[in-house]
Amino acid sequence: MKSVHEALQVIARAAGLPSLDLNADGFAEIVLGGNLLSLYFYHADESQIEISARIVGLEGSMDDTLAVQLLTENGQRDLGRFSGLEDGGVVLGHRIELGFETPASLIDTLNRFTREALTLERDGATALRARAEQHRAPADLPTEAFLRL
């Protein structure tokens, strides 16, 4: 695959859309299942496209403990990485180098990413918060204890 435009047209055909084009900010969006999940496509550069999905199940949960858990999860993930947004939201994103993709492999990657985002949205957000809570320091310990050694 040679360009973001070509990749977007492959995605559009697979989604049953006549076309998929970037807006003035370099983004395109597909909404799945009514409002089940929005997939965003960003023109990273002419040979790379970033796909992302906001994980609504983690909205309003961002604190230091969850941020550390998300960073830990990033180190263990094969597909996608978590990012925090200024408004407290969490996004799962994945960058695709188009030079290594065929139409079939692009759609396979997109399907795997979509399944992962839907799983996180359905029940993974609860599991991530639970793992973060397991690692939360007890309230009676100072949060900067190791910085003062």
PDB file of N, CA, C and O in Angstrom, residues 2-38:
ATOM      1  N   LYS A   2       0.537   2.213  -0.809  1.00  0.00           N
ATOM      2  CA  LYS A   2       1.458   3.329  -1.023  1.00  0.00           C
ATOM      3  C   LYS A   2       1.089   4.610  -0.308  1.00  0.00           C
ATOM      4  O   LYS A   2       1.951   5.447  -0.072  1.00  0.00           O
ATOM      5  N   SER A   3      -0.199   4.807   0.037  1.00  0.00           N
ATOM      6  CA  SER A   3      -0.572   6.106   0.597  1.00  0.00           C
ATOM      7  C   SER A   3      -1.728   5.974   1.577  1.00  0.00           C
ATOM      8  O   SER A   3      -2.462   4.973   1.584  1.00  0.00           O
ATOM      9  N   VAL A   4      -1.902   7.010   2.385  1.00  0.00           N
ATOM     10  CA  VAL A   4      -3.012   7.073   3.318  1.00  0.00           C
ATOM     11  C   VAL A   4      -4.334   7.090   2.544  1.00  0.00           C
ATOM     12  O   VAL A   4      -5.290   6.422   2.924  1.00  0.00           O
ATOM     13  N   HIS A   5      -4.375   7.829   1.439  1.00  0.00           N
ATOM     14  CA  HIS A   5      -5.593   7.881   0.625  1.00  0.00           C
ATOM     15  C   HIS A   5      -5.986   6.473   0.154  1.00  0.00           C
ATOM     16  O   HIS A   5      -7.153   6.082   0.256  1.00  0.00           O
ATOM     17  N   GLU A   6      -5.026   5.718  -0.334  1.00  0.00           N
ATOM     18  CA  GLU A   6      -5.300   4.342  -0.775  1.00  0.00           C
ATOM     19  C   GLU A   6      -5.805   3.492   0.391  1.00  0.00           C
ATOM     20  O   GLU A   6      -6.765   2.729   0.252  1.00  0.00           O
ATOM     21  N   ALA A   7      -5.164   3.619   1.560  1.00  0.00           N
ATOM     22  CA  ALA A   7      -5.587   2.859   2.741  1.00  0.00           C
ATOM     23  C   ALA A   7      -7.019   3.214   3.133  1.00  0.00           C
ATOM     24  O   ALA A   7      -7.825   2.329   3.447  1.00  0.00           O
ATOM     25  N   LEU A   8      -7.357   4.494   3.097  1.00  0.00           N
ATOM     26  CA  LEU A   8      -8.712   4.915   3.454  1.00  0.00           C
ATOM     27  C   LEU A   8      -9.759   4.353   2.500  1.00  0.00           C
ATOM     28  O   LEU A   8     -10.867   3.999   2.915  1.00  0.00           O
ATOM     29  N   GLN A   9      -9.401   4.236   1.243  1.00  0.00           N
ATOM     30  CA  GLN A   9     -10.350   3.678   0.272  1.00  0.00           C
ATOM     31  C   GLN A   9     -10.535   2.181   0.493  1.00  0.00           C
ATOM     32  O   GLN A   9     -11.643   1.657   0.339  1.00  0.00           O
ATOM     33  N   VAL A  10      -9.475   1.477   0.867  1.00  0.00           N
ATOM     34  CA  VAL A  10      -9.580   0.051   1.208  1.00  0.00           C
ATOM     35  C   VAL A  10     -10.500  -0.111   2.423  1.00  0.00           C
ATOM     36  O   VAL A  10     -11.381  -0.979   2.444  1.00  0.00           O
ATOM     37  N   ILE A  11     -10.308   0.737   3.419  1.00  0.00           N
ATOM     38  CA  ILE A  11     -11.130   0.690   4.633  1.00  0.00           C
ATOM     39  C   ILE A  11     -12.585   1.004   4.284  1.00  0.00           C
ATOM     40  O   ILE A  11     -13.508   0.333   4.760  1.00  0.00           O
ATOM     41  N   ALA A  12     -12.801   2.020   3.458  1.00  0.00           N
ATOM     42  CA  ALA A  12     -14.163   2.400   3.058  1.00  0.00           C
ATOM     43  C   ALA A  12     -14.873   1.231   2.376  1.00  0.00           C
ATOM     44  O   ALA A  12     -16.026   0.922   2.714  1.00  0.00           O
ATOM     45  N   ARG A  13     -14.197   0.592   1.434  1.00  0.00           N
ATOM     46  CA  ARG A  13     -14.810  -0.550   0.732  1.00  0.00           C
ATOM     47  C   ARG A  13     -15.169  -1.664   1.711  1.00  0.00           C
ATOM     48  O   ARG A  13     -16.256  -2.242   1.644  1.00  0.00           O
ATOM     49  N   ALA A  14     -14.265  -1.956   2.632  1.00  0.00           N
ATOM     50  CA  ALA A  14     -14.518  -3.022   3.612  1.00  0.00           C
ATOM     51  C   ALA A  14     -15.688  -2.668   4.527  1.00  0.00           C
ATOM     52  O   ALA A  14     -16.429  -3.555   4.966  1.00  0.00           O
ATOM     53  N   ALA A  15     -15.867  -1.374   4.793  1.00  0.00           N
ATOM     54  CA  ALA A  15     -16.953  -0.930   5.666  1.00  0.00           C
ATOM     55  C   ALA A  15     -18.257  -0.701   4.903  1.00  0.00           C
ATOM     56  O   ALA A  15     -19.271  -0.345   5.506  1.00  0.00           O
ATOM     57  N   GLY A  16     -18.221  -0.873   3.586  1.00  0.00           N
ATOM     58  CA  GLY A  16     -19.420  -0.660   2.783  1.00  0.00           C
ATOM     59  C   GLY A  16     -19.729   0.805   2.534  1.00  0.00           C
ATOM     60  O   GLY A  16     -20.874   1.156   2.257  1.00  0.00           O
ATOM     61  N   LEU A  17     -18.715   1.654   2.630  1.00  0.00           N
ATOM     62  CA  LEU A  17     -18.901   3.091   2.390  1.00  0.00           C
ATOM     63  C   LEU A  17     -18.433   3.448   0.985  1.00  0.00           C
ATOM     64  O   LEU A  17     -17.494   2.833   0.467  1.00  0.00           O
ATOM     65  N   PRO A  18     -19.038   4.451   0.373  1.00  0.00           N
ATOM     66  CA  PRO A  18     -18.592   4.848  -0.962  1.00  0.00           C
ATOM     67  C   PRO A  18     -17.181   5.430  -0.948  1.00  0.00           C
ATOM     68  O   PRO A  18     -16.417   5.243  -1.892  1.00  0.00           O
ATOM     69  N   SER A  19     -16.812   6.130   0.120  1.00  0.00           N
ATOM     70  CA  SER A  19     -15.453   6.668   0.252  1.00  0.00           C
ATOM     71  C   SER A  19     -15.220   7.066   1.702  1.00  0.00           C
ATOM     72  O   SER A  19     -16.163   7.133   2.500  1.00  0.00           O
ATOM     73  N   LEU A  20     -13.994   7.310   2.036  1.00  0.00           N
ATOM     74  CA  LEU A  20     -13.599   7.772   3.358  1.00  0.00           C
ATOM     75  C   LEU A  20     -12.483   8.770   3.140  1.00  0.00           C
ATOM     76  O   LEU A  20     -11.427   8.417   2.601  1.00  0.00           O
ATOM     77  N   ASP A  21     -12.721  10.003   3.536  1.00  0.00           N
ATOM     78  CA  ASP A  21     -11.751  11.066   3.295  1.00  0.00           C
ATOM     79  C   ASP A  21     -11.390  11.767   4.587  1.00  0.00           C
ATOM     80  O   ASP A  21     -12.189  11.827   5.533  1.00  0.00           O
ATOM     81  N   LEU A  22     -10.190  12.325   4.609  1.00  0.00           N
ATOM     82  CA  LEU A  22      -9.712  13.081   5.760  1.00  0.00           C
ATOM     83  C   LEU A  22     -10.369  14.456   5.791  1.00  0.00           C
ATOM     84  O   LEU A  22     -10.619  15.062   4.744  1.00  0.00           O
ATOM     85  N   ASN A  23     -10.617  14.969   6.996  1.00  0.00           N
ATOM     86  CA  ASN A  23     -11.094  16.334   7.122  1.00  0.00           C
ATOM     87  C   ASN A  23      -9.893  17.287   7.096  1.00  0.00           C
ATOM     88  O   ASN A  23      -8.741  16.852   6.910  1.00  0.00           O
ATOM     89  N   ALA A  24     -10.127  18.560   7.301  1.00  0.00           N
ATOM     90  CA  ALA A  24      -9.060  19.563   7.227  1.00  0.00           C
ATOM     91  C   ALA A  24      -7.976  19.348   8.286  1.00  0.00           C
ATOM     92  O   ALA A  24      -6.834  19.775   8.109  1.00  0.00           O
ATOM     93  N   ASP A  25      -8.322  18.676   9.386  1.00  0.00           N
ATOM     94  CA  ASP A  25      -7.351  18.410  10.450  1.00  0.00           C
ATOM     95  C   ASP A  25      -6.596  17.100  10.259  1.00  0.00           C
ATOM     96  O   ASP A  25      -5.794  16.716  11.105  1.00  0.00           O
ATOM     97  N   GLY A  26      -6.885  16.383   9.170  1.00  0.00           N
ATOM     98  CA  GLY A  26      -6.187  15.129   8.897  1.00  0.00           C
ATOM     99  C   GLY A  26      -6.824  13.913   9.528  1.00  0.00           C
ATOM    100  O   GLY A  26      -6.163  12.876   9.668  1.00  0.00           O
ATOM    101  N   PHE A  27      -8.108  13.996   9.910  1.00  0.00           N
ATOM    102  CA  PHE A  27      -8.813  12.888  10.553  1.00  0.00           C
ATOM    103  C   PHE A  27      -9.960  12.401   9.692  1.00  0.00           C
ATOM    104  O   PHE A  27     -10.570  13.168   8.950  1.00  0.00           O
ATOM    105  N   ALA A  28     -10.283  11.121   9.854  1.00  0.00           N
ATOM    106  CA  ALA A  28     -11.509  10.532   9.318  1.00  0.00           C
ATOM    107  C   ALA A  28     -12.100   9.686  10.439  1.00  0.00           C
ATOM    108  O   ALA A  28     -11.379   9.247  11.350  1.00  0.00           O
ATOM    109  N   GLU A  29     -13.413   9.447  10.385  1.00  0.00           N
ATOM    110  CA  GLU A  29     -14.083   8.697  11.443  1.00  0.00           C
ATOM    111  C   GLU A  29     -15.092   7.727  10.845  1.00  0.00           C
ATOM    112  O   GLU A  29     -15.777   8.045   9.881  1.00  0.00           O
ATOM    113  N   ILE A  30     -15.149   6.540  11.440  1.00  0.00           N
ATOM    114  CA  ILE A  30     -16.200   5.569  11.150  1.00  0.00           C
ATOM    115  C   ILE A  30     -16.856   5.234  12.481  1.00  0.00           C
ATOM    116  O   ILE A  30     -16.170   4.883  13.450  1.00  0.00           O
ATOM    117  N   VAL A  31     -18.172   5.343  12.536  1.00  0.00           N
ATOM    118  CA  VAL A  31     -18.933   4.996  13.733  1.00  0.00           C
ATOM    119  C   VAL A  31     -19.523   3.613  13.517  1.00  0.00           C
ATOM    120  O   VAL A  31     -20.224   3.376  12.536  1.00  0.00           O
ATOM    121  N   LEU A  32     -19.223   2.709  14.428  1.00  0.00           N
ATOM    122  CA  LEU A  32     -19.677   1.324  14.323  1.00  0.00           C
ATOM    123  C   LEU A  32     -20.919   1.086  15.175  1.00  0.00           C
ATOM    124  O   LEU A  32     -20.999   1.578  16.304  1.00  0.00           O
ATOM    125  N   GLY A  33     -21.856   0.342  14.623  1.00  0.00           N
ATOM    126  CA  GLY A  33     -23.023  -0.096  15.382  1.00  0.00           C
ATOM    127  C   GLY A  33     -23.815   1.015  16.018  1.00  0.00           C
ATOM    128  O   GLY A  33     -24.103   0.954  17.204  1.00  0.00           O
ATOM    129  N   GLY A  34     -24.145   2.039  15.271  1.00  0.00           N
ATOM    130  CA  GLY A  34     -24.829   3.192  15.853  1.00  0.00           C
ATOM    131  C   GLY A  34     -23.808   4.042  16.558  1.00  0.00           C
ATOM    132  O   GLY A  34     -23.055   4.766  15.921  1.00  0.00           O
ATOM    133  N   ASN A  35     -23.739   3.910  17.862  1.00  0.00           N
ATOM    134  CA  ASN A  35     -22.722   4.623  18.647  1.00  0.00           C
ATOM    135  C   ASN A  35     -21.906   3.663  19.495  1.00  0.00           C
ATOM    136  O   ASN A  35     -21.382   4.044  20.526  1.00  0.00           O
ATOM    137  N   LEU A  36     -21.794   2.426  19.053  1.00  0.00           N
ATOM    138  CA  LEU A  36     -21.069   1.421  19.817  1.00  0.00           C
ATOM    139  C   LEU A  36     -19.596   1.791  19.982  1.00  0.00           C
ATOM    140  O   LEU A  36     -19.038   1.696  21.071  1.00  0.00           O
ATOM    141  N   LEU A  37     -18.972   2.240  18.897  1.00  0.00           N
ATOM    142  CA  LEU A  37     -17.558   2.590  18.925  1.00  0.00           C
ATOM    143  C   LEU A  37     -17.250   3.491  17.738  1.00  0.00           C
ATOM    144  O   LEU A  37     -17.712   3.235  16.631  1.00  0.00           O
ATOM    145  N   SER A  38     -16.486   4.535  17.989  1.00  0.00           N
ATOM    146  CA  SER A  38     -15.987   5.382  16.905  1.00  0.00           C
ATOM    147  C   SER A  38     -14.520   5.058  16.674  1.00  0.00           C
ATOM    148  O   SER A  38     -13.730   5.038  17.621  1.00  0.00           O
TER     149      SER A  38
END
